[in-house]
Coordinates of C-alpha atoms and ligand atoms in Angstrom, one line a residue:
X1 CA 100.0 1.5 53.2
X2 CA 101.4 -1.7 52.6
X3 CA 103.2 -2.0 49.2
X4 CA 101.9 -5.2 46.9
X5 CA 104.2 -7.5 46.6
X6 CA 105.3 -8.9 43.4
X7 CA 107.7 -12.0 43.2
X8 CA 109.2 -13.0 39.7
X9 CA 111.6 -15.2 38.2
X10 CA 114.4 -16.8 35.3
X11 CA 114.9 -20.2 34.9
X12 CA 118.0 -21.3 37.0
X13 CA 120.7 -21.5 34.1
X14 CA 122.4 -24.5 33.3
X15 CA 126.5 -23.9 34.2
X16 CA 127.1 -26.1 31.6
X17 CA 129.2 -23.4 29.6
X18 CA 128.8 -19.5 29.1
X19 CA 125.7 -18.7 28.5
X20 CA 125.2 -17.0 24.5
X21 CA 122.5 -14.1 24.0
X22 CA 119.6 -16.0 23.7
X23 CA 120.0 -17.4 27.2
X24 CA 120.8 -13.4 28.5
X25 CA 117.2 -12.6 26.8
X26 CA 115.5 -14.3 29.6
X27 CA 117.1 -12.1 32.3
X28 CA 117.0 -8.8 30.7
X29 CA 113.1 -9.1 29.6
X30 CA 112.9 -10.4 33.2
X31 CA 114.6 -7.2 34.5
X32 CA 112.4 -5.0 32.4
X33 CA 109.7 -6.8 34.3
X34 CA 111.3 -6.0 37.3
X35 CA 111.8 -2.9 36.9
X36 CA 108.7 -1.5 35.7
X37 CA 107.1 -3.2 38.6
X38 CA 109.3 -1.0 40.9
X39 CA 108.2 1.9 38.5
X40 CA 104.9 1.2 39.2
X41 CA 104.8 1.0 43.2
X42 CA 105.5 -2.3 44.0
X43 CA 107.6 -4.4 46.2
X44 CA 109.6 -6.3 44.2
X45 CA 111.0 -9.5 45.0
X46 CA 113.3 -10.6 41.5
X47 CA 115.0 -14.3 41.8
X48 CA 117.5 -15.5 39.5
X49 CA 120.6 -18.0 39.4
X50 CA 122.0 -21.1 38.4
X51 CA 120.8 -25.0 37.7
X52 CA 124.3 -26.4 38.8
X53 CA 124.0 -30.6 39.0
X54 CA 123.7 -33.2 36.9
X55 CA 125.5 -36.1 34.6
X56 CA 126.3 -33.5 32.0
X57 CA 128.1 -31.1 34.5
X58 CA 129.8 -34.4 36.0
X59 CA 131.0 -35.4 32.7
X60 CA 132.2 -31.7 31.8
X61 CA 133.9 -31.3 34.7
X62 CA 135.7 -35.1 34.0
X63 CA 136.9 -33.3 30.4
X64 CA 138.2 -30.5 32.1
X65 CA 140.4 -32.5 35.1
X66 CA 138.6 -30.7 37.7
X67 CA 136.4 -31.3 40.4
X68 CA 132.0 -30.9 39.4
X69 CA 132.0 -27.8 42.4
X70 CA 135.1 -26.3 40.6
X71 CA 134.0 -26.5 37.3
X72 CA 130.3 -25.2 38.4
X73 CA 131.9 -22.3 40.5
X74 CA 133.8 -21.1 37.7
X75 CA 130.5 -21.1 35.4
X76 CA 128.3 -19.4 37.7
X77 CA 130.4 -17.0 38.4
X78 CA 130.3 -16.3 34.8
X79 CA 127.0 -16.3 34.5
X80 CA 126.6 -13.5 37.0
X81 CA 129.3 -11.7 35.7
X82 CA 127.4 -11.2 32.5
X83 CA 124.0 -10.9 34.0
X84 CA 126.0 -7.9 35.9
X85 CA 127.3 -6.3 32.5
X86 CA 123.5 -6.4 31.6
X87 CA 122.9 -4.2 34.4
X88 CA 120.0 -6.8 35.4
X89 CA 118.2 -5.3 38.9
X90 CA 118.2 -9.4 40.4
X91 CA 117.4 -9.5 44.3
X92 CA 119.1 -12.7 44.5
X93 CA 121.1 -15.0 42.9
X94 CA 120.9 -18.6 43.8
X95 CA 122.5 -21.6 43.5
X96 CA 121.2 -25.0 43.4
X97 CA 124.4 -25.8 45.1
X98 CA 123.8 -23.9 47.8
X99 CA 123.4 -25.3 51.2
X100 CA 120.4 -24.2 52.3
X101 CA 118.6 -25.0 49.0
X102 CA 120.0 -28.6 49.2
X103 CA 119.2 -29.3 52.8
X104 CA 115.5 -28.2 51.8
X105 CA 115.2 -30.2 48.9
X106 CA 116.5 -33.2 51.2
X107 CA 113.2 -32.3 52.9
X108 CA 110.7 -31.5 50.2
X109 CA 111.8 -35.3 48.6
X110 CA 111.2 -37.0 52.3
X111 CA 108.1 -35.4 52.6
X112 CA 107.0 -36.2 49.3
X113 CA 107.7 -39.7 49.9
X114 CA 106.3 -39.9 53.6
X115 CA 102.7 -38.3 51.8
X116 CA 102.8 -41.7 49.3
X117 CA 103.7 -39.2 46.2
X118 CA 107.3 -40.6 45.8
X119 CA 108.0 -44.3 45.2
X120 CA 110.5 -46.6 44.5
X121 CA 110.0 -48.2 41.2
X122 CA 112.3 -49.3 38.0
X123 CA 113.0 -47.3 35.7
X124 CA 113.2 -49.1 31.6
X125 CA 113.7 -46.3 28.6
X126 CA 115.0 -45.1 26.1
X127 CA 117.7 -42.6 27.4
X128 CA 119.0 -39.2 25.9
X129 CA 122.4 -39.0 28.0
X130 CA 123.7 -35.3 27.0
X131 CA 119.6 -33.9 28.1
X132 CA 120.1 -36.8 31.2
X133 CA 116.3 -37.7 29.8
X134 CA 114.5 -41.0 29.6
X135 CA 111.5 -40.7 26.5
X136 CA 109.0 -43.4 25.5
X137 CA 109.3 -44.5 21.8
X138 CA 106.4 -42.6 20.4
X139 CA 108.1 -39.0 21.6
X140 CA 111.1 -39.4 19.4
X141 CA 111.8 -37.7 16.8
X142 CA 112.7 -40.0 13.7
X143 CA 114.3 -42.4 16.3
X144 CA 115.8 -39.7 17.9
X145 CA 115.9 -37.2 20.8
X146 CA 113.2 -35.0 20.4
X147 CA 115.0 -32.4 22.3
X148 CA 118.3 -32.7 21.2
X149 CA 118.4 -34.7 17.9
X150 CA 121.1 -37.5 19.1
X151 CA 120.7 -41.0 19.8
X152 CA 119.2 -42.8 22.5
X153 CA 120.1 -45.6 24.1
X154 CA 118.2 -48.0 26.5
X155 CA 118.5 -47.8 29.8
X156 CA 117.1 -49.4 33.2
X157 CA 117.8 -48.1 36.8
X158 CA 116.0 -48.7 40.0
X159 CA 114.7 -44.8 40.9
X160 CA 111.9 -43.2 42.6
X161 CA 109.1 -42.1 41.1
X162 CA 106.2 -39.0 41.2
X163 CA 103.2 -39.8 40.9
X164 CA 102.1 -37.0 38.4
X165 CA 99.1 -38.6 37.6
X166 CA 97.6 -38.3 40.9
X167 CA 96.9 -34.4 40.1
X168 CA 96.1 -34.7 37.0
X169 CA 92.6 -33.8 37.8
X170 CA 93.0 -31.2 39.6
X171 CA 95.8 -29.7 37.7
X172 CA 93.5 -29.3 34.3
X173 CA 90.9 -27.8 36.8
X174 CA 93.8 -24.9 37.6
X175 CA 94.2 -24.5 34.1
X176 CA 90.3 -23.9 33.8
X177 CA 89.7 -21.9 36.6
X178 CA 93.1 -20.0 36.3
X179 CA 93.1 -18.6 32.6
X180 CA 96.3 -16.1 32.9
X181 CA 98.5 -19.1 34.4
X182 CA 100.0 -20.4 31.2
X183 CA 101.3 -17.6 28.6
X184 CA 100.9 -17.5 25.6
X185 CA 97.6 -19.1 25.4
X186 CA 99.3 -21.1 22.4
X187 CA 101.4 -23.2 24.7
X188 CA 98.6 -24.2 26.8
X189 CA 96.9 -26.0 24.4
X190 CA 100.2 -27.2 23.6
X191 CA 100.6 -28.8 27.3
X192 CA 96.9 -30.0 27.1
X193 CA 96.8 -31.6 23.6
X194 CA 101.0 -33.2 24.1
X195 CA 100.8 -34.2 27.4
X196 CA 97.8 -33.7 29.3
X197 CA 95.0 -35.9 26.7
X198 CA 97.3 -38.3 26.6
X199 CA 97.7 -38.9 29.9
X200 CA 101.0 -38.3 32.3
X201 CA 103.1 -40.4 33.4
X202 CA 104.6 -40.8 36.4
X203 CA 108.4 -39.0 36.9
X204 CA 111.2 -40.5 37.5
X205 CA 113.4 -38.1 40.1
X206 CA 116.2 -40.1 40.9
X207 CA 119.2 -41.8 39.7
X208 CA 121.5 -43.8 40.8
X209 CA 123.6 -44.0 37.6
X210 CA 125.8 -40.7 38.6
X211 CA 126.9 -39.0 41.8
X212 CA 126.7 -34.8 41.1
X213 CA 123.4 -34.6 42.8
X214 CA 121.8 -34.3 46.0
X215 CA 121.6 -37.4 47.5
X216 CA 117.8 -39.0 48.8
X217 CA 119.2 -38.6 52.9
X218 CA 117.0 -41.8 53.5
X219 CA 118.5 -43.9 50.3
X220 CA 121.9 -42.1 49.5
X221 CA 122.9 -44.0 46.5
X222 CA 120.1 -42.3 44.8
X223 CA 120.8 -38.7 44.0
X224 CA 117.7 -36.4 43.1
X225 CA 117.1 -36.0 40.1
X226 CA 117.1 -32.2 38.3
X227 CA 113.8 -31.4 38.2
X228 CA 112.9 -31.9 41.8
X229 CA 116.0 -29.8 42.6
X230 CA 116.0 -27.3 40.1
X231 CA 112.3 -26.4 40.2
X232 CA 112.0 -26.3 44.5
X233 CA 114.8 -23.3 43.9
X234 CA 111.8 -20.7 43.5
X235 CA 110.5 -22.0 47.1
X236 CA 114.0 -22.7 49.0
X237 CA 115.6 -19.7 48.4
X238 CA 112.5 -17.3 50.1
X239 CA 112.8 -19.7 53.5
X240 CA 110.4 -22.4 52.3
X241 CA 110.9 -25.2 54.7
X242 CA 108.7 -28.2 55.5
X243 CA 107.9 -27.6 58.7
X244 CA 108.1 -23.7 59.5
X245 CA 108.7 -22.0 56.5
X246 CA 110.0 -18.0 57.0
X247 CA 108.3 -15.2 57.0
X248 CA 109.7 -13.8 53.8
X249 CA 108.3 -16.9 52.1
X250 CA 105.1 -16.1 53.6
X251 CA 105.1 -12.6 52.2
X252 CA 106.4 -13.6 48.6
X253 CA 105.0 -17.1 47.6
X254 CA 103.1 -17.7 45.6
X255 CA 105.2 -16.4 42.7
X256 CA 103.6 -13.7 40.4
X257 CA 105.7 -14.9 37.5
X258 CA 107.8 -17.7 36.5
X259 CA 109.5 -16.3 32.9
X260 CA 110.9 -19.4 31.0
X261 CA 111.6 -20.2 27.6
X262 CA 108.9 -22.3 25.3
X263 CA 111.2 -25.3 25.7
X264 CA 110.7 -25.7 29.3
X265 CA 107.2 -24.7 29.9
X266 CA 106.2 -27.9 30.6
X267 CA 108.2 -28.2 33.4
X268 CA 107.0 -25.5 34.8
X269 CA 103.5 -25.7 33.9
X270 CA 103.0 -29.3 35.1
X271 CA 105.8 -30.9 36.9
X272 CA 106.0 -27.7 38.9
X273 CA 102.1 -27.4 40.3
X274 CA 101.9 -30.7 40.8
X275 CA 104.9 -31.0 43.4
X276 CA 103.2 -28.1 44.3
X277 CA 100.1 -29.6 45.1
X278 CA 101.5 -32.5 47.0
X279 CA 103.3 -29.7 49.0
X280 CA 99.7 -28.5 49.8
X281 CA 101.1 -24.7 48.4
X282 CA 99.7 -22.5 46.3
X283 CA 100.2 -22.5 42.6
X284 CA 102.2 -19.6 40.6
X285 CA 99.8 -17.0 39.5
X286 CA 101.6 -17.3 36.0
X287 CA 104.1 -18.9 33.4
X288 CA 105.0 -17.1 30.7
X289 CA 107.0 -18.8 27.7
X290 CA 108.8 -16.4 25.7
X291 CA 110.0 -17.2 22.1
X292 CA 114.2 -17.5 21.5
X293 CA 116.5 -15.6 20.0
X294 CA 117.4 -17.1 17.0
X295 CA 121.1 -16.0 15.1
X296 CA 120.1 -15.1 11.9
X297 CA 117.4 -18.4 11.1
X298 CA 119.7 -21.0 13.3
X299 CA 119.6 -21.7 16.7
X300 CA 122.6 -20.3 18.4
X301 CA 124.9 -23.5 19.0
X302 CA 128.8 -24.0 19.9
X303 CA 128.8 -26.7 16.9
X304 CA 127.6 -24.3 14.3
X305 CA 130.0 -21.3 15.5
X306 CA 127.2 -18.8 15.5
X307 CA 127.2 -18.3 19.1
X308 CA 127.3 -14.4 20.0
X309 CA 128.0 -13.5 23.9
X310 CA 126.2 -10.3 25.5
X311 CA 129.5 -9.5 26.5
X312 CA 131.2 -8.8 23.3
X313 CA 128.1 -7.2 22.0
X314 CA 128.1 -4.9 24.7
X315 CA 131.9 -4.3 24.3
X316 CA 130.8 -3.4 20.6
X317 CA 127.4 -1.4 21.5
X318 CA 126.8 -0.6 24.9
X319 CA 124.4 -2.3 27.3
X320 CA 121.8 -0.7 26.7
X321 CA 121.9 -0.8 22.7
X322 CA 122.0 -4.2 23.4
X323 CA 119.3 -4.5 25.8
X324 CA 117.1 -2.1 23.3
X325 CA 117.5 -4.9 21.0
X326 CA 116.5 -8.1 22.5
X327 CA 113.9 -6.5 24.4
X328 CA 112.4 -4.9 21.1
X329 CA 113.1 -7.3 18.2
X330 CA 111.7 -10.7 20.0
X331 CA 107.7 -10.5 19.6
X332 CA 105.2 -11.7 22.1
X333 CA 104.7 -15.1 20.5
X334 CA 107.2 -15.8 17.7
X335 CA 110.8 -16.5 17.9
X336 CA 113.1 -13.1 17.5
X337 CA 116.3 -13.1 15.3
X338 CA 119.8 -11.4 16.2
X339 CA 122.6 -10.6 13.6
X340 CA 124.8 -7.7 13.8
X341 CA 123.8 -5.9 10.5
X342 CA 120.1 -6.0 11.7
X343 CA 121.3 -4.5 15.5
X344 CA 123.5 -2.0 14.2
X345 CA 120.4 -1.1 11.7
X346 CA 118.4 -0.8 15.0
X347 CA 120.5 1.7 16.7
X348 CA 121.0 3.6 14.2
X349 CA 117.5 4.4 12.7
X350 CA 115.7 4.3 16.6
X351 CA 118.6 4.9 19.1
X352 CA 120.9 7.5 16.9
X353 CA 117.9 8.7 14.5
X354 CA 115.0 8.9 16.9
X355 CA 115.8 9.5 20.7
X356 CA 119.6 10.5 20.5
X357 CA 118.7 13.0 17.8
X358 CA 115.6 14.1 19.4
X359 CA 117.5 14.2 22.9
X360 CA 120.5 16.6 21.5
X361 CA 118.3 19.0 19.2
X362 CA 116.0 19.9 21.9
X363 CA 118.4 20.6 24.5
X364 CA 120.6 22.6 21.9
X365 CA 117.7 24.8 21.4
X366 CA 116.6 25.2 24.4
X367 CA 120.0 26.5 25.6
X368 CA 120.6 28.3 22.5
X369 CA 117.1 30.3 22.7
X370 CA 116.8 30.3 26.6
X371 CA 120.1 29.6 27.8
X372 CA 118.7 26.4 29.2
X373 CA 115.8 28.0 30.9
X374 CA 112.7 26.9 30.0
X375 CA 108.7 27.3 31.7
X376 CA 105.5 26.5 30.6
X377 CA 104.3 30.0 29.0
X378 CA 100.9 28.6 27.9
X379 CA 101.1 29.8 24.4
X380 CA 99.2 26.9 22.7
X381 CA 98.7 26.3 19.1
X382 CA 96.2 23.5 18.0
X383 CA 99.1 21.1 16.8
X384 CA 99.7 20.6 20.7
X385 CA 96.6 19.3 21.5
X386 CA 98.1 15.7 19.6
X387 CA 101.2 15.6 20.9
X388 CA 100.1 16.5 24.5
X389 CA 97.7 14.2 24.4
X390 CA 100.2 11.7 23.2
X391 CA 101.9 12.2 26.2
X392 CA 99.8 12.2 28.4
X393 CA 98.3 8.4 26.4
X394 CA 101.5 6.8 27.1
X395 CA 100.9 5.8 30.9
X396 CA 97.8 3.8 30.4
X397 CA 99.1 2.9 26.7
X398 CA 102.2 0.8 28.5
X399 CA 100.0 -0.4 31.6
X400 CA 98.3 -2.4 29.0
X401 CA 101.0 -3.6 27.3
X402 CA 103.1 -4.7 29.8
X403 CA 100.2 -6.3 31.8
X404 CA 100.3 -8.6 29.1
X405 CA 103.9 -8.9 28.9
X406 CA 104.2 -7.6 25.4
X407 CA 107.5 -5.5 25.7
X408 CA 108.6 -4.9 22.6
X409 CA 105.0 -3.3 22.3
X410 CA 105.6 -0.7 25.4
X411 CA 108.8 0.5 24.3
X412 CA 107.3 1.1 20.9
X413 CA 104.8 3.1 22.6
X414 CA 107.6 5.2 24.4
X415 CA 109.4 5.4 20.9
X416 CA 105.9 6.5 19.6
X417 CA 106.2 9.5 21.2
X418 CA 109.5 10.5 20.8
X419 CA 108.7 10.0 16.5
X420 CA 105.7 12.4 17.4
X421 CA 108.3 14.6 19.3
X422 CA 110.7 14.7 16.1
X423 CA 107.6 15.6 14.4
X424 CA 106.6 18.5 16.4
X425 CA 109.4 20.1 15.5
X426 CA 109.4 19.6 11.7
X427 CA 105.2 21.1 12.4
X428 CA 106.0 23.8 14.7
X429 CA 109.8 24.9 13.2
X430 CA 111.1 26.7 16.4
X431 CA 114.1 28.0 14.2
X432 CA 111.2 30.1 12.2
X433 CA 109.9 31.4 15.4
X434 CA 113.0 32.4 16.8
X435 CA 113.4 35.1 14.0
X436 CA 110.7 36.8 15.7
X437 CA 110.9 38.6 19.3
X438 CA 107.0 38.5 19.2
X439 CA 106.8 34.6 19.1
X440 CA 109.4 33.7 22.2
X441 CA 106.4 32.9 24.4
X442 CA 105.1 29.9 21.5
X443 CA 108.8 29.1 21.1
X444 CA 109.4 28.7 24.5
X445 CA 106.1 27.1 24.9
X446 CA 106.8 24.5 22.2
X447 CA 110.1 23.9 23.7
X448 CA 109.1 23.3 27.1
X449 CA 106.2 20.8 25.7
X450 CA 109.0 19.0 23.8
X451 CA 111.4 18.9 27.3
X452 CA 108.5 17.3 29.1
X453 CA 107.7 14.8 26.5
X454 CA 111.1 13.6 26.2
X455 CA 111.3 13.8 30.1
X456 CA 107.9 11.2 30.3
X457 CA 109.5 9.2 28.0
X458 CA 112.6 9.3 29.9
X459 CA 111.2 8.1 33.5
X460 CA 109.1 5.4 31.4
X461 CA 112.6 4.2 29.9
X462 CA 114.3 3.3 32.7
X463 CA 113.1 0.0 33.2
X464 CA 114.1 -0.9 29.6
X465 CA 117.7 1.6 29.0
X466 CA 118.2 2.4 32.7
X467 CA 121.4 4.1 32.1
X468 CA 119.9 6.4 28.8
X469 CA 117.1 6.7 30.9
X470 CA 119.4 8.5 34.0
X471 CA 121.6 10.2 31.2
X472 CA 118.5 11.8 29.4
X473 CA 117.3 13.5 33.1
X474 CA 121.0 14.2 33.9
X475 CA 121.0 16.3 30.4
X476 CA 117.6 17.6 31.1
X477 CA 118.7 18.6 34.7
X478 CA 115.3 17.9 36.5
X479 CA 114.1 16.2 39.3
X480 CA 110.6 15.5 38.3
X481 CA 110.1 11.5 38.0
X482 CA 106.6 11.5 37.5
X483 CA 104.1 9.8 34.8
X484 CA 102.6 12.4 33.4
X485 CA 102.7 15.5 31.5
X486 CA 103.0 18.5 34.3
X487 CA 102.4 21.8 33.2
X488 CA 104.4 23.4 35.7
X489 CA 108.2 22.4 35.9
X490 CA 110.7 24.2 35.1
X491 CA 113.9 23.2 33.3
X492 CA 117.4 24.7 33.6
X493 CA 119.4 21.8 30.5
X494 CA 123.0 21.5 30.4
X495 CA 124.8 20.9 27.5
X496 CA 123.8 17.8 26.1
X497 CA 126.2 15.0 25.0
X498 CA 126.0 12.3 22.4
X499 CA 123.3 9.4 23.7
X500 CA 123.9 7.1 20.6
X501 CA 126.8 7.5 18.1
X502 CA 125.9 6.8 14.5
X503 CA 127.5 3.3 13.4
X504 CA 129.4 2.9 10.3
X505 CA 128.4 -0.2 9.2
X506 CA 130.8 -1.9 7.1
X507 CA 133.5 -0.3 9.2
X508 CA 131.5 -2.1 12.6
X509 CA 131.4 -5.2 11.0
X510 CA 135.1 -5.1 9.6
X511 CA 136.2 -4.7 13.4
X512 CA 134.3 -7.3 14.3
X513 CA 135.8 -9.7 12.3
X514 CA 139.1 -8.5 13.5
X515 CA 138.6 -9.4 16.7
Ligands
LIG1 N1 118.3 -25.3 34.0 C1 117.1 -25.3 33.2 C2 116.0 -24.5 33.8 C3 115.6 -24.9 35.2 S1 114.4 -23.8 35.8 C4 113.9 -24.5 37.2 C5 117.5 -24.7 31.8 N2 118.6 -24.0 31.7 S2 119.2 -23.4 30.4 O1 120.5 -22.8 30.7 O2 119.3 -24.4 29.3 O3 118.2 -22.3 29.9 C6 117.9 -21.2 30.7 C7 116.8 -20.4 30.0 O4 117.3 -19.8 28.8 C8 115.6 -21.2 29.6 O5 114.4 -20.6 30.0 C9 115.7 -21.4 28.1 O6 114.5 -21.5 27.5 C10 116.4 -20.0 27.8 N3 117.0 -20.1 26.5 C11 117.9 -20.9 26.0 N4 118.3 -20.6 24.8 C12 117.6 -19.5 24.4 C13 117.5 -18.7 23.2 N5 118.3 -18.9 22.2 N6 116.7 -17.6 23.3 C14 115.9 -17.3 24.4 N7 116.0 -18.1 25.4 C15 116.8 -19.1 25.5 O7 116.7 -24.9 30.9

């Protein structure tokens, strides 16, 4: 049988700089995704990559005395390095500098402006140079950019035009007919009530007022401008082309997810369907906008010197302490917040406390009562019935939380268990029934009840701690990847090793300011 394809995405990063934690969120919840979509049976198709021209990146490269491709090479290579140190599962990672995407979006713009959708017009604003955005007076902010918070300056440049207002229409009737396509449902009455009531206004996508960009083929002193190349990235890279797009793109398209951040959900929510539309495609089935990751109450910003880089966290905690973190601390809706005392409170009450206790005392009896050999003997006590059941929950339990992409939810459910696992023990006491030769069948029945619990809990981790997930059924020594509880395995441990060192606090943070 034919496998169901699922196709999700990151936004394409700026390579403006290295990207901080908050921007390495996106592609570990992404990953998670990902991953649990593998889990789950299906074939996964898992984009990701890098938003690589503009006047910003022109300038940055001036700075630095090198050429825009240098300074853009060096960045994304960056980027990927540290999406790699997040051991993030990507299928791809593309470039909007890559030829192929270029040549397409040469393409996509020609045929846009053949259809009547793109035309040339003049372009008077006020202009927001470092976000390369032109706003009307009523969307600034006290005078000011309401994205940024710096001036604006007025501006006028001859440059094509989208005509977004064409599909206005039919764009609210997605919405209506579509009700999963924008998530959180807060942001789509955001899009409808900012920008939809009101009207849209036609886009501008060219300039002519800098040269890092793909050019217009038929009116090369325009370059296109980001959105029209950035966005297409999610088509081009599959094999969309105008006139005999691939079979892959066939297969994959429409995307199953777009995952952005709130601040460009409008992007993707309107500019994106609507150059959609006038590529007669279909529309992405959804758009989530998660929250950000917030340092302490700030946003994370060079100028404030509160910028912390996956990296050196993971250098300091491991990957997937780090990935536990993020994944698990950012709610569905609301904005997460990251400071070291709060991760290194994290890992030690649920990675340390929880799991890596749980992990290491169950083996440790196991070998120490069994020599590591441990069946099902059936012996059952009322106080199983709970736990069993709790087990045998947590399959459906994260189905429905992570159909609704609520991840910090589904690892709570996985950590549920294990809390009920380190309960068990304190209810059942398997040192007590050691004492006794007459209860080894219970003991070994509780034992092998806590192996397979930690053992579901295990296979459902992987998409989140891949690593501690592998490590845990290394230490376990079984085979057995299934979903549910199964009364008949057999385990054989090994001697288990440390899964998550206890941090000293004061002597973490003292090395950390070392650095
Ligand atoms: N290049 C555009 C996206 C084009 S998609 C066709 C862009 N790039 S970005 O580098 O600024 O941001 C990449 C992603 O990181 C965005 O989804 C953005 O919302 C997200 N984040 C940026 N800062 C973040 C946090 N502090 N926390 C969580 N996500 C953050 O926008």
């Amino acid at each position: 049988m034919e496998r169901e394809k699922y196709y999700i995405t990151t936004a394409i990063a700026y390579t403006s700089g290295k990207p901080h934690i908050g921007n390495t969120y996106e592609i570990v919840l992404a990953d998670a995704i990902a991953r649990y979509k593998r889990l789950r049976g299906f074939d996964v198709y898992f984009q990701t990559g890098t938003d690589e021209h503009g006047e910003k990146i022109e300038l940055k490269a001036k700075e630095k005395g090198v050429t825009p491709k240098e300074f853009v090479d060096e960045v994304a290579t960056e980027i990927k390095r540290i999406w790699d140190i997040m051991n993030t599962s990507y299928d791809r990672f593309v470039r909007t500098t890559d030829p192929i995407h270029e040549k397409q979006v040469q393409k996509i713009f020609k045929k846009m402006y053949d259809k009547g959708d793109i035309y040339l017009g003049k372009y008077e604003g006020l202009y927001c140079t470092p976000c390369e955005s032109f706003f009307t007076e009523s969307q600034l902010i006290d005078g000011k950019c309401p994205d940024c918070g710096r001036e604006v300056h007025t501006a006028s440049e001859e440059a094509y035009f989208f005509r977004l207002s064409k599909y206005q229409d039919r764009l609210v009737e997605y919405y209506n007919t579509h009700l999963d396509f924008i998530k959180p449902e807060a942001r789509k009455n955001e899009m409808i009530n900012n920008f939809i009531k009101p009207g849209l206004q036609d886009l501008c996508v060219s300039r002519t007022s800098f040269d890092w960009g793909i050019p217009v083929d038929f009116d090369p002193k325009h370059v296109i401008y980001v959105w029209v190349d950035a966005l297409t990235n999610y088509i081009t890279n599959i094999g969309y082309d105008v006139d005999n797009p691939s079979e892959e793109f066939k297969k994959y398209w429409p995307a199953d997810l777009h995952l952005v951040g709130k601040d460009i959900i409008r992007f993707h929510t309107i500019y994106w369907p609507c150059f959609l539309m006038s590529l007669d495609l279909p529309l992405p089935k959804q758009v989530f906008g998660h929250p950000w990751l917030l340092f302490g109450n700030d946003k994370m910003s060079k100028s404030k010197g509160n910028i912390m880089y996956a990296d050196d966290l993971v250098n300091y905690f491991g990957v997937d302490a780090v990935r536990y973190y993020v994944l698990h601390e950012i709610p569905y809706a609301n904005d997460g917040t990251i400071t070291y005392e709060t991760l290194i409170e994290r890992i030690n009450s649920d990675l340390a406390n929880v799991l890596g206790n749980l992990v290491n005392r169950t083996i440790s009896m196991a070998n120490k009562y069994f020599a590591g050999k441990v069946t099902n003997k059936k012996v059952t006590e009322s106080v199983d019935k709970d736990f069993i059941n709790a087990i045998k929950n947590l399959d459906t339990q994260i189905e429905d939380k992570m159909s609704r992409l609520e991840i910090g939810a589904a690892l709570d459910e996985i950590f549920e268990v294990f809390r009920k696992s380190n309960k068990y023990i304190d209810d059942t006491t398997p040192w007590s029934l050691a004492k006794d030769e007459e209860n080894k069948d219970r003991l070994e029945t509780v034992l092998y009840n806590l192996l397979e619990g930690i053992r579901v809990g295990a296979v459902f981790l992987e998409p989140f701690l891949p690593d501690t997930s592998k490590e845990i059924l290394r230490q376990l020594n079984i085979s057995d990847t299934s979903l549910q509880y199964n009364e008949n395995n057999s385990y054989s441990t090994i001697t288990p090793s440390v899964l998550f060192a206890r941090i000293d606090k004061e002597e973490k943070l003292k090395e950390i300011e070392n650095k």
